[in-house]
Amino acid sequence: MVLREDTFRRPDGSDGLYGVIDKPDYALVVALDGDRLAMVEQYRYPIGLRRWEFVQGTAPDRAEMPARELAERELAEETGLTAATWTYLGLLDVAPGVSSQRGRAFLATDLTAGEPAREDTEADMRFAWVTRAEFEDRARSGEITDAQTLAAYALLLLRSP
């Protein structure tokens, strides 16, 4: 991660300063088994809370990895699941007002269970299946607040008949 400040000239000729956080792009996975969605819960240090979200991630050593390959690795690492069918859902900008980071969301189906291979930083991660109705109830109640997860679910809904 790199934090930088860029100086620039506005259209009116005045000078400006923009703070930008550069982070590697990430992949997000909506793993769907019938009516069930795969979710993980982990502690998020910046907000000091545990949060339920879809599988997602990147790492500096994977910055140049194709997004679909990264999605496959993240799904297997965090849940132990593998998918026979992958569908691209869309592009997500994390916080375009402050960060250059972008994510690619994928739908994973035709799933096979396995053992997760989590990184040390994910040792306290939990995995669970939730139905779409449970997901929507949790989102309405404020239990699911991860913006990328909510946006990816919206992409899923837009894709579904």
C-alpha atoms as a PDB file:
ATOM      1  CA  MET A   1       0.000   0.000   0.000  1.00  0.00           C
ATOM      2  CA  VAL A   2       1.215   3.468  -0.851  1.00  0.00           C
ATOM      3  CA  LEU A   3      -0.171   6.745   0.433  1.00  0.00           C
ATOM      4  CA  ARG A   4       0.642   9.682  -1.823  1.00  0.00           C
ATOM      5  CA  GLU A   5      -0.312  13.304  -2.245  1.00  0.00           C
ATOM      6  CA  ASP A   6      -0.654  14.702  -5.752  1.00  0.00           C
ATOM      7  CA  THR A   7      -0.635  18.380  -6.560  1.00  0.00           C
ATOM      8  CA  PHE A   8      -2.710  19.488  -9.519  1.00  0.00           C
ATOM      9  CA  ARG A   9      -4.152  22.549 -11.201  1.00  0.00           C
ATOM     10  CA  ARG A  10      -7.932  23.018 -11.173  1.00  0.00           C
ATOM     11  CA  PRO A  11      -9.795  24.289 -14.255  1.00  0.00           C
ATOM     12  CA  ASP A  12      -9.978  27.758 -12.637  1.00  0.00           C
ATOM     13  CA  GLY A  13      -6.159  27.837 -12.393  1.00  0.00           C
ATOM     14  CA  SER A  14      -5.913  27.356  -8.621  1.00  0.00           C
ATOM     15  CA  ASP A  15      -3.670  24.674  -7.134  1.00  0.00           C
ATOM     16  CA  GLY A  16      -5.056  21.609  -5.433  1.00  0.00           C
ATOM     17  CA  LEU A  17      -3.801  18.693  -3.351  1.00  0.00           C
ATOM     18  CA  TYR A  18      -5.257  15.193  -3.516  1.00  0.00           C
ATOM     19  CA  GLY A  19      -4.487  12.342  -1.102  1.00  0.00           C
ATOM     20  CA  VAL A  20      -4.566   8.906  -2.753  1.00  0.00           C
ATOM     21  CA  ILE A  21      -4.230   5.390  -1.346  1.00  0.00           C
ATOM     22  CA  ASP A  22      -2.786   2.975  -3.910  1.00  0.00           C
ATOM     23  CA  LYS A  23      -3.485  -0.705  -3.202  1.00  0.00           C
ATOM     24  CA  PRO A  24      -3.402  -3.746  -5.484  1.00  0.00           C
ATOM     25  CA  ASP A  25      -6.631  -4.706  -7.190  1.00  0.00           C
ATOM     26  CA  TYR A  26      -8.613  -7.542  -5.616  1.00  0.00           C
ATOM     27  CA  ALA A  27     -11.051 -10.297  -6.518  1.00  0.00           C
ATOM     28  CA  LEU A  28     -14.375 -10.947  -4.810  1.00  0.00           C
ATOM     29  CA  VAL A  29     -16.321 -14.215  -5.002  1.00  0.00           C
ATOM     30  CA  VAL A  30     -20.065 -14.738  -4.664  1.00  0.00           C
ATOM     31  CA  ALA A  31     -20.103 -18.510  -4.121  1.00  0.00           C
ATOM     32  CA  LEU A  32     -23.651 -19.727  -4.685  1.00  0.00           C
ATOM     33  CA  ASP A  33     -24.974 -23.207  -3.944  1.00  0.00           C
ATOM     34  CA  GLY A  34     -28.674 -23.301  -4.788  1.00  0.00           C
ATOM     35  CA  ASP A  35     -30.143 -20.620  -2.523  1.00  0.00           C
ATOM     36  CA  ARG A  36     -27.105 -20.495  -0.216  1.00  0.00           C
ATOM     37  CA  LEU A  37     -24.318 -17.926  -0.271  1.00  0.00           C
ATOM     38  CA  ALA A  38     -20.847 -18.630   1.150  1.00  0.00           C
ATOM     39  CA  MET A  39     -19.751 -15.964   3.612  1.00  0.00           C
ATOM     40  CA  VAL A  40     -16.757 -15.420   5.844  1.00  0.00           C
ATOM     41  CA  GLU A  41     -16.506 -13.454   9.059  1.00  0.00           C
ATOM     42  CA  GLN A  42     -13.319 -11.846  10.252  1.00  0.00           C
ATOM     43  CA  TYR A  43     -12.028  -9.040  12.425  1.00  0.00           C
ATOM     44  CA  ARG A  44     -11.487  -5.798  10.532  1.00  0.00           C
ATOM     45  CA  TYR A  45      -8.883  -3.789  12.410  1.00  0.00           C
ATOM     46  CA  PRO A  46      -9.644  -0.302  10.970  1.00  0.00           C
ATOM     47  CA  ILE A  47     -13.217  -0.391  12.309  1.00  0.00           C
ATOM     48  CA  GLY A  48     -12.485  -2.608  15.328  1.00  0.00           C
ATOM     49  CA  LEU A  49     -15.294  -5.051  14.517  1.00  0.00           C
ATOM     50  CA  ARG A  50     -15.907  -8.517  13.122  1.00  0.00           C
ATOM     51  CA  ARG A  51     -17.767  -8.410   9.809  1.00  0.00           C
ATOM     52  CA  TRP A  52     -19.496 -10.914   7.526  1.00  0.00           C
ATOM     53  CA  GLU A  53     -18.584 -10.545   3.864  1.00  0.00           C
ATOM     54  CA  PHE A  54     -18.090 -12.431   0.628  1.00  0.00           C
ATOM     55  CA  VAL A  55     -14.702 -13.999  -0.002  1.00  0.00           C
ATOM     56  CA  GLN A  56     -12.358 -11.320  -1.281  1.00  0.00           C
ATOM     57  CA  GLY A  57      -8.734 -10.407  -1.254  1.00  0.00           C
ATOM     58  CA  THR A  58      -5.391  -9.776  -2.804  1.00  0.00           C
ATOM     59  CA  ALA A  59      -1.803  -9.687  -1.710  1.00  0.00           C
ATOM     60  CA  PRO A  60       1.233  -7.801  -2.974  1.00  0.00           C
ATOM     61  CA  ASP A  61       2.764 -10.997  -4.375  1.00  0.00           C
ATOM     62  CA  ARG A  62      -0.420 -11.531  -6.394  1.00  0.00           C
ATOM     63  CA  ALA A  63      -0.814  -8.016  -7.805  1.00  0.00           C
ATOM     64  CA  GLU A  64      -0.225  -9.150 -11.386  1.00  0.00           C
ATOM     65  CA  MET A  65      -2.282 -12.344 -11.136  1.00  0.00           C
ATOM     66  CA  PRO A  66      -5.297 -12.520 -13.489  1.00  0.00           C
ATOM     67  CA  ALA A  67      -8.463 -11.656 -11.536  1.00  0.00           C
ATOM     68  CA  ARG A  68     -10.215 -14.978 -12.114  1.00  0.00           C
ATOM     69  CA  GLU A  69      -7.166 -16.923 -10.938  1.00  0.00           C
ATOM     70  CA  LEU A  70      -6.972 -14.727  -7.854  1.00  0.00           C
ATOM     71  CA  ALA A  71     -10.693 -15.366  -7.207  1.00  0.00           C
ATOM     72  CA  GLU A  72     -10.116 -19.131  -7.403  1.00  0.00           C
ATOM     73  CA  ARG A  73      -7.215 -18.928  -4.934  1.00  0.00           C
ATOM     74  CA  GLU A  74      -9.086 -16.712  -2.486  1.00  0.00           C
ATOM     75  CA  LEU A  75     -12.146 -18.994  -2.504  1.00  0.00           C
ATOM     76  CA  ALA A  76     -10.058 -22.105  -1.847  1.00  0.00           C
ATOM     77  CA  GLU A  77      -7.896 -20.379   0.788  1.00  0.00           C
ATOM     78  CA  GLU A  78     -10.733 -18.877   2.805  1.00  0.00           C
ATOM     79  CA  THR A  79     -13.434 -21.559   2.484  1.00  0.00           C
ATOM     80  CA  GLY A  80     -11.902 -24.704   0.988  1.00  0.00           C
ATOM     81  CA  LEU A  81     -14.426 -24.490  -1.846  1.00  0.00           C
ATOM     82  CA  THR A  82     -13.605 -24.968  -5.514  1.00  0.00           C
ATOM     83  CA  ALA A  83     -15.953 -24.079  -8.363  1.00  0.00           C
ATOM     84  CA  ALA A  84     -16.443 -25.720 -11.745  1.00  0.00           C
ATOM     85  CA  THR A  85     -18.302 -22.702 -13.179  1.00  0.00           C
ATOM     86  CA  TRP A  86     -17.160 -19.082 -13.020  1.00  0.00           C
ATOM     87  CA  THR A  87     -19.097 -16.052 -14.260  1.00  0.00           C
ATOM     88  CA  TYR A  88     -17.790 -12.498 -14.249  1.00  0.00           C
ATOM     89  CA  LEU A  89     -20.251 -10.182 -12.461  1.00  0.00           C
ATOM     90  CA  GLY A  90     -18.549  -6.816 -12.786  1.00  0.00           C
ATOM     91  CA  LEU A  91     -16.048  -4.199 -11.692  1.00  0.00           C
ATOM     92  CA  LEU A  92     -16.138  -2.555  -8.259  1.00  0.00           C
ATOM     93  CA  ASP A  93     -14.310   0.626  -7.243  1.00  0.00           C
ATOM     94  CA  VAL A  94     -13.597   0.492  -3.517  1.00  0.00           C
ATOM     95  CA  ALA A  95     -13.538   4.197  -2.698  1.00  0.00           C
ATOM     96  CA  PRO A  96     -12.735   6.140  -5.888  1.00  0.00           C
ATOM     97  CA  GLY A  97     -12.576   9.428  -4.010  1.00  0.00           C
ATOM     98  CA  VAL A  98      -9.505   8.278  -2.064  1.00  0.00           C
ATOM     99  CA  SER A  99      -8.237   4.973  -3.483  1.00  0.00           C
ATOM    100  CA  SER A 100      -7.114   3.605  -6.833  1.00  0.00           C
ATOM    101  CA  GLN A 101      -8.029   0.040  -5.785  1.00  0.00           C
ATOM    102  CA  ARG A 102     -10.521  -1.810  -7.968  1.00  0.00           C
ATOM    103  CA  GLY A 103     -12.103  -5.219  -7.644  1.00  0.00           C
ATOM    104  CA  ARG A 104     -13.484  -7.801 -10.005  1.00  0.00           C
ATOM    105  CA  ALA A 105     -16.519  -9.719  -8.764  1.00  0.00           C
ATOM    106  CA  PHE A 106     -17.196 -13.292  -9.837  1.00  0.00           C
ATOM    107  CA  LEU A 107     -20.025 -15.758  -9.353  1.00  0.00           C
ATOM    108  CA  ALA A 108     -18.775 -19.250  -8.459  1.00  0.00           C
ATOM    109  CA  THR A 109     -21.155 -22.213  -8.853  1.00  0.00           C
ATOM    110  CA  ASP A 110     -20.981 -26.005  -9.156  1.00  0.00           C
ATOM    111  CA  LEU A 111     -19.047 -26.044  -5.897  1.00  0.00           C
ATOM    112  CA  THR A 112     -17.005 -28.783  -4.259  1.00  0.00           C
ATOM    113  CA  ALA A 113     -16.115 -28.673  -0.554  1.00  0.00           C
ATOM    114  CA  GLY A 114     -12.568 -28.978   0.733  1.00  0.00           C
ATOM    115  CA  GLU A 115     -10.353 -27.750   3.546  1.00  0.00           C
ATOM    116  CA  PRO A 116      -9.428 -24.054   3.750  1.00  0.00           C
ATOM    117  CA  ALA A 117      -5.754 -23.055   3.653  1.00  0.00           C
ATOM    118  CA  ARG A 118      -5.965 -19.693   5.380  1.00  0.00           C
ATOM    119  CA  GLU A 119      -3.087 -17.303   5.831  1.00  0.00           C
ATOM    120  CA  ASP A 120      -1.907 -16.498   9.367  1.00  0.00           C
ATOM    121  CA  THR A 121      -3.811 -13.202   9.263  1.00  0.00           C
ATOM    122  CA  GLU A 122      -7.025 -15.179   8.609  1.00  0.00           C
ATOM    123  CA  ALA A 123      -6.642 -17.635  11.486  1.00  0.00           C
ATOM    124  CA  ASP A 124      -9.756 -16.327  13.268  1.00  0.00           C
ATOM    125  CA  MET A 125     -11.895 -16.363  10.108  1.00  0.00           C
ATOM    126  CA  ARG A 126     -15.241 -18.193  10.203  1.00  0.00           C
ATOM    127  CA  PHE A 127     -17.099 -19.647   7.226  1.00  0.00           C
ATOM    128  CA  ALA A 128     -20.874 -20.112   6.977  1.00  0.00           C
ATOM    129  CA  TRP A 129     -23.640 -20.599   4.456  1.00  0.00           C
ATOM    130  CA  VAL A 130     -26.553 -18.151   4.496  1.00  0.00           C
ATOM    131  CA  THR A 131     -29.668 -18.177   2.369  1.00  0.00           C
ATOM    132  CA  ARG A 132     -30.459 -15.203   0.173  1.00  0.00           C
ATOM    133  CA  ALA A 133     -33.314 -14.299   2.534  1.00  0.00           C
ATOM    134  CA  GLU A 134     -30.925 -14.416   5.529  1.00  0.00           C
ATOM    135  CA  PHE A 135     -28.396 -12.300   3.628  1.00  0.00           C
ATOM    136  CA  GLU A 136     -31.024  -9.667   2.848  1.00  0.00           C
ATOM    137  CA  ASP A 137     -32.286  -9.665   6.454  1.00  0.00           C
ATOM    138  CA  ARG A 138     -28.712  -9.227   7.732  1.00  0.00           C
ATOM    139  CA  ALA A 139     -28.069  -6.417   5.268  1.00  0.00           C
ATOM    140  CA  ARG A 140     -31.280  -4.627   6.291  1.00  0.00           C
ATOM    141  CA  SER A 141     -30.460  -4.989   9.984  1.00  0.00           C
ATOM    142  CA  GLY A 142     -26.905  -3.629   9.562  1.00  0.00           C
ATOM    143  CA  GLU A 143     -25.146  -6.903  10.336  1.00  0.00           C
ATOM    144  CA  ILE A 144     -23.693  -7.042   6.805  1.00  0.00           C
ATOM    145  CA  THR A 145     -22.139  -3.660   6.037  1.00  0.00           C
ATOM    146  CA  ASP A 146     -19.178  -4.401   3.769  1.00  0.00           C
ATOM    147  CA  ALA A 147     -19.719  -2.150   0.756  1.00  0.00           C
ATOM    148  CA  GLN A 148     -18.054  -4.524  -1.710  1.00  0.00           C
ATOM    149  CA  THR A 149     -20.216  -7.424  -0.498  1.00  0.00           C
ATOM    150  CA  LEU A 150     -23.395  -5.390  -0.827  1.00  0.00           C
ATOM    151  CA  ALA A 151     -22.391  -4.113  -4.266  1.00  0.00           C
ATOM    152  CA  ALA A 152     -21.532  -7.626  -5.476  1.00  0.00           C
ATOM    153  CA  TYR A 153     -24.920  -8.868  -4.265  1.00  0.00           C
ATOM    154  CA  ALA A 154     -26.549  -6.089  -6.279  1.00  0.00           C
ATOM    155  CA  LEU A 155     -24.596  -7.259  -9.354  1.00  0.00           C
ATOM    156  CA  LEU A 156     -25.867 -10.794  -8.681  1.00  0.00           C
ATOM    157  CA  LEU A 157     -29.443  -9.537  -8.500  1.00  0.00           C
ATOM    158  CA  LEU A 158     -29.044  -7.575 -11.733  1.00  0.00           C
ATOM    159  CA  ARG A 159     -27.801 -10.727 -13.455  1.00  0.00           C
ATOM    160  CA  SER A 160     -30.505 -13.051 -12.111  1.00  0.00           C
ATOM    161  CA  PRO A 161     -33.830 -13.446 -13.927  1.00  0.00           C
END
